[in-house]
PDB file of C-alpha atoms in Angstrom:
ATOM      1  CA  LEU A 140       1.700 -17.298   7.314  1.00 91.00           C
ATOM      2  CA  VAL A 141       2.426 -13.612   6.408  1.00 91.00           C
ATOM      3  CA  GLN A 142       1.820 -14.561   2.699  1.00 94.00           C
ATOM      4  CA  LEU A 143      -1.452 -16.002   3.643  1.00 95.00           C
ATOM      5  CA  VAL A 144      -2.506 -13.052   5.565  1.00 94.00           C
ATOM      6  CA  LEU A 145      -1.471 -10.801   2.407  1.00 95.00           C
ATOM      7  CA  VAL A 146      -3.761 -13.012   0.110  1.00 96.00           C
ATOM      8  CA  ILE A 147      -6.652 -12.815   2.674  1.00 95.00           C
ATOM      9  CA  ARG A 148      -6.323  -9.104   2.912  1.00 94.00           C
ATOM     10  CA  GLY A 149      -6.591  -8.690  -1.002  1.00 96.00           C
ATOM     11  CA  VAL A 150      -9.488 -10.972  -1.363  1.00 97.00           C
ATOM     12  CA  SER A 151     -11.182  -9.109   1.860  1.00 95.00           C
ATOM     13  CA  ILE A 152     -10.677  -5.798   0.112  1.00 94.00           C
ATOM     14  CA  ALA A 153     -11.814  -6.815  -3.243  1.00 96.00           C
ATOM     15  CA  ALA A 154     -14.855  -8.451  -1.674  1.00 96.00           C
ATOM     16  CA  ALA A 155     -15.786  -5.368   0.161  1.00 95.00           C
ATOM     17  CA  LEU A 156     -15.255  -3.160  -2.793  1.00 94.00           C
ATOM     18  CA  THR A 157     -17.726  -5.633  -4.828  1.00 94.00           C
ATOM     19  CA  VAL A 158     -20.169  -5.704  -1.940  1.00 95.00           C
ATOM     20  CA  PHE A 159     -20.103  -1.712  -1.060  1.00 94.00           C
ATOM     21  CA  ALA A 160     -19.579  -0.557  -4.640  1.00 93.00           C
ATOM     22  CA  TRP A 161     -23.255   0.401  -5.294  1.00 92.00           C
ATOM     23  CA  PRO A 162     -24.099   1.856  -1.662  1.00 91.00           C
ATOM     24  CA  ILE A 163     -20.860   4.076  -1.996  1.00 87.00           C
ATOM     25  CA  ALA A 164     -21.995   5.186  -5.599  1.00 88.00           C
ATOM     26  CA  LEU A 165     -25.468   6.059  -4.138  1.00 87.00           C
ATOM     27  CA  PHE A 166     -23.846   7.883  -1.444  1.00 82.00           C
ATOM     28  CA  TYR A 167     -21.944   9.942  -3.651  1.00 78.00           C
ATOM     29  CA  LYS A 168     -25.143  10.394  -6.116  1.00 80.00           C
ATOM     30  CA  ALA A 169     -22.979   8.976  -9.070  1.00 81.00           C
ATOM     31  CA  PRO A 170     -24.472   5.546 -10.111  1.00 86.00           C
ATOM     32  CA  ALA A 171     -21.646   5.211 -12.763  1.00 84.00           C
ATOM     33  CA  LEU A 172     -19.094   4.903 -10.011  1.00 87.00           C
ATOM     34  CA  GLY A 173     -20.381   1.555  -8.887  1.00 90.00           C
ATOM     35  CA  PRO A 174     -18.968  -0.742 -11.724  1.00 92.00           C
ATOM     36  CA  GLY A 175     -15.722   1.188 -11.481  1.00 91.00           C
ATOM     37  CA  LEU A 176     -15.486   0.376  -7.654  1.00 91.00           C
ATOM     38  CA  ALA A 177     -16.062  -3.131  -8.215  1.00 93.00           C
ATOM     39  CA  VAL A 178     -13.464  -3.349 -10.783  1.00 94.00           C
ATOM     40  CA  LEU A 179     -11.113  -1.469  -8.621  1.00 94.00           C
ATOM     41  CA  GLY A 180     -10.975  -4.784  -6.424  1.00 94.00           C
ATOM     42  CA  LEU A 181      -8.696  -6.375  -8.829  1.00 96.00           C
ATOM     43  CA  SER A 182      -5.668  -4.296  -8.010  1.00 96.00           C
ATOM     44  CA  PRO A 183      -5.638  -5.124  -4.169  1.00 96.00           C
ATOM     45  CA  LEU A 184      -6.665  -8.797  -5.149  1.00 97.00           C
ATOM     46  CA  ILE A 185      -3.741  -9.226  -7.432  1.00 97.00           C
ATOM     47  CA  LEU A 186      -1.284  -7.469  -4.946  1.00 95.00           C
ATOM     48  CA  GLY A 187      -2.176  -9.869  -2.380  1.00 96.00           C
ATOM     49  CA  PHE A 188       0.066 -12.523  -4.178  1.00 96.00           C
ATOM     50  CA  LEU A 189       3.051 -10.319  -3.801  1.00 95.00           C
ATOM     51  CA  HIS A 190       6.237 -12.275  -2.960  1.00 94.00           C
ATOM     52  CA  LEU A 191       7.531 -10.950   0.451  1.00 91.00           C
ATOM     53  CA  ASP A 192      11.053 -12.229  -0.250  1.00 90.00           C
ATOM     54  CA  MET A 193      11.990  -8.974  -1.643  1.00 84.00           C
ATOM     55  CA  ARG A 194      11.135  -7.385   1.908  1.00 83.00           C
ATOM     56  CA  ARG A 195      13.357  -9.948   3.476  1.00 82.00           C
ATOM     57  CA  SER A 196      16.504  -8.721   1.439  1.00 81.00           C
ATOM     58  CA  GLN A 197      15.740  -5.409   2.551  1.00 80.00           C
ATOM     59  CA  ARG A 198      17.183  -6.354   6.021  1.00 77.00           C
ATOM     60  CA  HIS A 199      20.634  -6.571   4.533  1.00 78.00           C
ATOM     61  CA  ASN A 200      20.240  -3.157   2.768  1.00 77.00           C
ATOM     62  CA  ASP A 201      19.587  -4.819  -0.414  1.00 81.00           C
ATOM     63  CA  PHE A 202      16.840  -2.590  -2.107  1.00 83.00           C
ATOM     64  CA  ARG A 203      17.362  -3.858  -5.699  1.00 85.00           C
ATOM     65  CA  ALA A 204      14.063  -5.678  -6.086  1.00 85.00           C
ATOM     66  CA  ALA A 205      11.955  -3.279  -4.332  1.00 84.00           C
ATOM     67  CA  GLY A 206      13.463  -0.456  -6.037  1.00 86.00           C
ATOM     68  CA  LEU A 207      13.193  -1.978  -9.538  1.00 88.00           C
ATOM     69  CA  GLY A 208       9.628  -3.156  -8.715  1.00 88.00           C
ATOM     70  CA  THR A 209       8.635   0.351  -7.731  1.00 87.00           C
ATOM     71  CA  LEU A 210      10.296   1.980 -10.809  1.00 90.00           C
ATOM     72  CA  VAL A 211       8.843  -0.567 -13.315  1.00 92.00           C
ATOM     73  CA  SER A 212       5.553  -0.778 -12.033  1.00 92.00           C
ATOM     74  CA  GLU A 213       4.778   2.981 -11.532  1.00 91.00           C
ATOM     75  CA  THR A 214       6.236   3.530 -14.936  1.00 93.00           C
ATOM     76  CA  LEU A 215       4.101   1.029 -16.810  1.00 94.00           C
ATOM     77  CA  GLY A 216       0.968   1.755 -14.626  1.00 94.00           C
ATOM     78  CA  LEU A 217       1.233   5.376 -15.805  1.00 94.00           C
ATOM     79  CA  VAL A 218       1.629   4.182 -19.425  1.00 95.00           C
ATOM     80  CA  ALA A 219      -1.399   2.030 -19.155  1.00 95.00           C
ATOM     81  CA  THR A 220      -3.289   5.191 -17.655  1.00 95.00           C
ATOM     82  CA  LEU A 221      -2.313   7.345 -20.313  1.00 95.00           C
ATOM     83  CA  LEU A 222      -3.295   4.687 -23.128  1.00 96.00           C
ATOM     84  CA  ALA A 223      -6.577   3.915 -21.477  1.00 94.00           C
ATOM     85  CA  ALA A 224      -7.388   7.672 -21.090  1.00 94.00           C
ATOM     86  CA  TYR A 225      -6.704   8.051 -24.724  1.00 94.00           C
ATOM     87  CA  PHE A 226      -9.230   5.313 -25.748  1.00 94.00           C
ATOM     88  CA  VAL A 227     -11.725   5.116 -23.102  1.00 91.00           C
ATOM     89  CA  ARG A 228     -11.916   8.952 -22.270  1.00 89.00           C
ATOM     90  CA  ASN A 229     -13.470   8.533 -18.964  1.00 87.00           C
ATOM     91  CA  PHE A 230     -12.513   7.884 -15.209  1.00 86.00           C
ATOM     92  CA  THR A 231     -12.129   4.104 -15.667  1.00 89.00           C
ATOM     93  CA  ALA A 232      -8.674   4.989 -17.228  1.00 92.00           C
ATOM     94  CA  VAL A 233      -7.120   5.025 -13.647  1.00 92.00           C
ATOM     95  CA  LEU A 234      -8.240   1.364 -13.008  1.00 94.00           C
ATOM     96  CA  TYR A 235      -6.239   0.068 -15.996  1.00 95.00           C
ATOM     97  CA  GLY A 236      -3.188   1.977 -14.490  1.00 94.00           C
ATOM     98  CA  LEU A 237      -3.738   0.651 -11.088  1.00 95.00           C
ATOM     99  CA  ILE A 238      -4.234  -2.825 -12.214  1.00 96.00           C
ATOM    100  CA  ALA A 239      -1.421  -2.893 -14.305  1.00 95.00           C
ATOM    101  CA  ARG A 240       0.834  -1.448 -11.581  1.00 94.00           C
ATOM    102  CA  SER A 241      -0.209  -4.401  -9.222  1.00 96.00           C
ATOM    103  CA  ALA A 242       0.346  -6.915 -11.831  1.00 96.00           C
ATOM    104  CA  VAL A 243       3.939  -5.700 -12.741  1.00 95.00           C
ATOM    105  CA  MET A 244       4.738  -5.494  -8.965  1.00 94.00           C
ATOM    106  CA  VAL A 245       3.813  -9.074  -8.218  1.00 95.00           C
ATOM    107  CA  ILE A 246       5.867 -10.389 -11.322  1.00 95.00           C
ATOM    108  CA  VAL A 247       8.770  -8.571 -10.471  1.00 92.00           C
ATOM    109  CA  SER A 248       8.551  -9.817  -6.620  1.00 92.00           C
ATOM    110  CA  HIS A 249       8.536 -13.163  -7.943  1.00 94.00           C
ATOM    111  CA  VAL A 250      11.330 -12.985 -10.553  1.00 92.00           C
ATOM    112  CA  PHE A 251      13.715 -11.582  -7.869  1.00 89.00           C
ATOM    113  CA  ALA A 252      12.802 -14.013  -5.012  1.00 90.00           C
ATOM    114  CA  THR A 253      15.392 -16.507  -3.843  1.00 89.00           C
ATOM    115  CA  ARG A 254      12.916 -18.712  -1.769  1.00 90.00           C
ATOM    116  CA  PRO A 255      10.009 -20.560  -2.944  1.00 92.00           C
ATOM    117  CA  TYR A 256       6.553 -19.121  -2.841  1.00 93.00           C
ATOM    118  CA  SER A 257       4.182 -20.789  -0.439  1.00 93.00           C
ATOM    119  CA  ILE A 258       0.940 -20.088   1.601  1.00 93.00           C
ATOM    120  CA  GLY A 259       0.272 -21.884   4.744  1.00 91.00           C
ATOM    121  CA  TYR A 260      -0.957 -21.469   8.513  1.00 91.00           C
ATOM    122  CA  SER A 261       1.540 -21.597  11.227  1.00 90.00           C
ATOM    123  CA  PRO A 262      -0.083 -22.223  14.830  1.00 90.00           C
ATOM    124  CA  GLU A 263       3.061 -21.318  16.287  1.00 89.00           C
ATOM    125  CA  HIS A 264       3.599 -17.858  14.824  1.00 91.00           C
ATOM    126  CA  ALA A 265      -0.012 -17.095  14.325  1.00 92.00           C
ATOM    127  CA  PRO A 266      -0.530 -15.693  17.754  1.00 91.00           C
ATOM    128  CA  ARG A 267       2.435 -13.700  17.636  1.00 88.00           C
ATOM    129  CA  LEU A 268       1.467 -12.051  14.253  1.00 88.00           C
ATOM    130  CA  ALA A 269      -2.010 -11.130  15.835  1.00 90.00           C
ATOM    131  CA  ARG A 270      -0.558  -9.616  18.757  1.00 89.00           C
ATOM    132  CA  PHE A 271       1.715  -7.561  16.610  1.00 84.00           C
ATOM    133  CA  ALA A 272      -0.935  -6.611  14.081  1.00 87.00           C
ATOM    134  CA  ALA A 273      -3.673  -5.797  16.396  1.00 88.00           C
ATOM    135  CA  PRO A 274      -2.618  -2.117  17.350  1.00 88.00           C
ATOM    136  CA  LEU A 275      -1.563  -1.605  13.861  1.00 86.00           C
ATOM    137  CA  MET A 276      -4.834  -2.230  12.471  1.00 86.00           C
ATOM    138  CA  VAL A 277      -6.599   0.119  15.170  1.00 88.00           C
ATOM    139  CA  ASN A 278      -4.006   2.754  14.119  1.00 88.00           C
ATOM    140  CA  GLY A 279      -4.519   2.149  10.509  1.00 85.00           C
ATOM    141  CA  LEU A 280      -8.541   2.837  10.919  1.00 85.00           C
ATOM    142  CA  THR A 281      -7.708   5.796  12.703  1.00 86.00           C
ATOM    143  CA  LEU A 282      -5.367   7.159   9.930  1.00 83.00           C
ATOM    144  CA  PHE A 283      -7.811   6.410   7.421  1.00 82.00           C
ATOM    145  CA  LEU A 284     -10.537   8.519   9.231  1.00 82.00           C
ATOM    146  CA  GLY A 285      -7.977  11.387   9.754  1.00 79.00           C
ATOM    147  CA  GLY A 286      -6.493  11.150   6.180  1.00 75.00           C
ATOM    148  CA  GLN A 287      -9.641  10.503   4.264  1.00 79.00           C
ATOM    149  CA  GLY A 288     -12.564  11.636   6.443  1.00 79.00           C
ATOM    150  CA  ASP A 289     -12.457  15.095   5.020  1.00 83.00           C
ATOM    151  CA  ARG A 290     -12.692  13.793   1.413  1.00 83.00           C
ATOM    152  CA  VAL A 291     -15.690  11.934   2.045  1.00 81.00           C
ATOM    153  CA  LEU A 292     -17.367  15.142   3.338  1.00 81.00           C
ATOM    154  CA  VAL A 293     -16.031  17.094   0.396  1.00 84.00           C
ATOM    155  CA  GLY A 294     -17.015  14.746  -2.138  1.00 79.00           C
ATOM    156  CA  ARG A 295     -20.543  14.252  -0.535  1.00 77.00           C
ATOM    157  CA  GLN A 296     -21.351  18.030  -0.163  1.00 82.00           C
ATOM    158  CA  VAL A 297     -19.644  19.705  -3.239  1.00 81.00           C
ATOM    159  CA  GLY A 298     -19.350  16.957  -5.666  1.00 78.00           C
ATOM    160  CA  PHE A 299     -16.684  15.084  -7.831  1.00 76.00           C
ATOM    161  CA  THR A 300     -15.382  18.384  -9.403  1.00 81.00           C
ATOM    162  CA  GLY A 301     -14.670  20.124  -6.133  1.00 85.00           C
ATOM    163  CA  LEU A 302     -13.008  16.783  -4.652  1.00 84.00           C
ATOM    164  CA  GLY A 303     -10.718  16.508  -7.583  1.00 83.00           C
ATOM    165  CA  HIS A 304      -9.487  20.062  -7.127  1.00 87.00           C
ATOM    166  CA  TYR A 305      -8.996  19.470  -3.414  1.00 88.00           C
ATOM    167  CA  SER A 306      -7.330  16.348  -3.750  1.00 85.00           C
ATOM    168  CA  ALA A 307      -4.887  17.792  -6.304  1.00 86.00           C
ATOM    169  CA  VAL A 308      -3.893  20.616  -3.936  1.00 88.00           C
ATOM    170  CA  LEU A 309      -3.600  18.265  -1.090  1.00 86.00           C
ATOM    171  CA  LEU A 310      -1.423  15.947  -3.113  1.00 84.00           C
ATOM    172  CA  LEU A 311       0.911  18.869  -4.023  1.00 85.00           C
ATOM    173  CA  ILE A 312       1.145  19.880  -0.344  1.00 83.00           C
ATOM    174  CA  TYR A 313       1.910  16.087   1.026  1.00 82.00           C
ATOM    175  CA  SER A 314       3.930  14.628  -1.702  1.00 80.00           C
ATOM    176  CA  PRO A 315       7.279  16.103  -0.692  1.00 81.00           C
ATOM    177  CA  SER A 316       6.787  15.098   2.993  1.00 78.00           C
ATOM    178  CA  ALA A 317       5.318  11.626   1.963  1.00 79.00           C
ATOM    179  CA  ALA A 318       8.357  11.036  -0.310  1.00 79.00           C
ATOM    180  CA  LEU A 319      10.694  11.849   2.568  1.00 79.00           C
ATOM    181  CA  LEU A 320       9.152   9.590   5.128  1.00 76.00           C
ATOM    182  CA  GLY A 321       8.805   6.725   2.501  1.00 77.00           C
ATOM    183  CA  PHE A 322      12.375   6.896   2.352  1.00 78.00           C
ATOM    184  CA  ALA A 323      13.232   6.905   5.845  1.00 76.00           C
ATOM    185  CA  HIS A 324      10.850   4.125   6.364  1.00 75.00           C
ATOM    186  CA  ALA A 325      12.286   1.998   3.716  1.00 77.00           C
ATOM    187  CA  ILE A 326      15.866   2.317   5.275  1.00 76.00           C
ATOM    188  CA  TYR A 327      15.170   1.886   8.818  1.00 77.00           C
ATOM    189  CA  LEU A 328      12.229  -0.469   9.144  1.00 77.00           C
ATOM    190  CA  PRO A 329      13.957  -3.450   7.547  1.00 78.00           C
ATOM    191  CA  SER A 330      17.014  -2.365  10.026  1.00 77.00           C
ATOM    192  CA  ILE A 331      14.501  -2.682  13.039  1.00 77.00           C
ATOM    193  CA  SER A 332      13.046  -5.870  11.826  1.00 76.00           C
ATOM    194  CA  ALA A 333      16.665  -7.488  11.653  1.00 75.00           C
ATOM    195  CA  ALA A 334      17.249  -6.463  14.891  1.00 77.00           C
ATOM    196  CA  ARG A 335      14.153  -7.396  16.476  1.00 75.00           C
ATOM    197  CA  GLU A 336      15.865 -10.128  18.824  1.00 77.00           C
ATOM    198  CA  ASP A 337      18.450  -7.742  19.964  1.00 81.00           C
ATOM    199  CA  ARG A 338      16.751  -5.050  22.079  1.00 81.00           C
ATOM    200  CA  PHE A 339      19.693  -2.741  22.576  1.00 84.00           C
ATOM    201  CA  GLN A 340      20.401  -2.817  18.727  1.00 82.00           C
ATOM    202  CA  ARG A 341      16.566  -2.335  18.105  1.00 81.00           C
ATOM    203  CA  ASP A 342      15.973   0.490  20.314  1.00 84.00           C
ATOM    204  CA  ARG A 343      19.240   2.121  18.854  1.00 85.00           C
ATOM    205  CA  VAL A 344      17.734   1.737  15.281  1.00 82.00           C
ATOM    206  CA  ALA A 345      14.326   2.963  16.247  1.00 82.00           C
ATOM    207  CA  SER A 346      15.968   6.084  17.884  1.00 86.00           C
ATOM    208  CA  ASP A 347      17.799   6.913  14.853  1.00 83.00           C
ATOM    209  CA  LEU A 348      14.541   6.652  12.895  1.00 81.00           C
ATOM    210  CA  GLY A 349      12.430   8.680  15.152  1.00 83.00           C
ATOM    211  CA  GLY A 350      15.589  11.261  15.245  1.00 86.00           C
ATOM    212  CA  ARG A 351      15.656  11.472  11.566  1.00 81.00           C
ATOM    213  CA  THR A 352      11.847  11.722  10.882  1.00 78.00           C
ATOM    214  CA  LEU A 353      11.631  14.614  13.347  1.00 82.00           C
ATOM    215  CA  LEU A 354      14.504  16.431  11.664  1.00 83.00           C
ATOM    216  CA  LEU A 355      12.867  15.699   8.101  1.00 76.00           C
ATOM    217  CA  ALA A 356       9.490  17.240   9.605  1.00 75.00           C
ATOM    218  CA  LEU A 357      11.190  20.123  10.805  1.00 81.00           C
TER     219      LEU A 357
END
């Protein structure tokens, strides 16, 4: 069921990028951006077929598949971007890197999976998944507006050059904290998932996550 949701999400994002590519390009007064946004949809489309068995193994503190997948995909994605930049000499070089990154991540996830890959619908678990996901989707929209809304305004008002400088500065500011939070989440969220049936254990692990996140933030 979750694999099905992941595929639907990838298809939906790819379709939305294809449909809204031209309106977004016109909004930014950059028609050349249209085809690039449409092609960008290939990255989430491919990532929709990620084998989630690698996430399940993290509940037992086994991060080999996820770690190797991240290391290899990021490295090869960077190499693909650099090679594409050398040959195409324009912004589409980023697309090659993102698509290569997604493809490598999916391949690694299937290679290291111990259970077969399958897509299906489960009437038993679908309502539970929906109840769990609904507030997260609202939260995701809020995070998007808070994290990307300023970039929409900057890109619209001062152009892509100013947006590039603005985004680069933000990246330098937020990357260290994002790395620390990513580490904390990678360590603790699988533990919370593994303890989902034991309320006392789940609350203890969640409390540890909250405390360490606060400490890292300070």
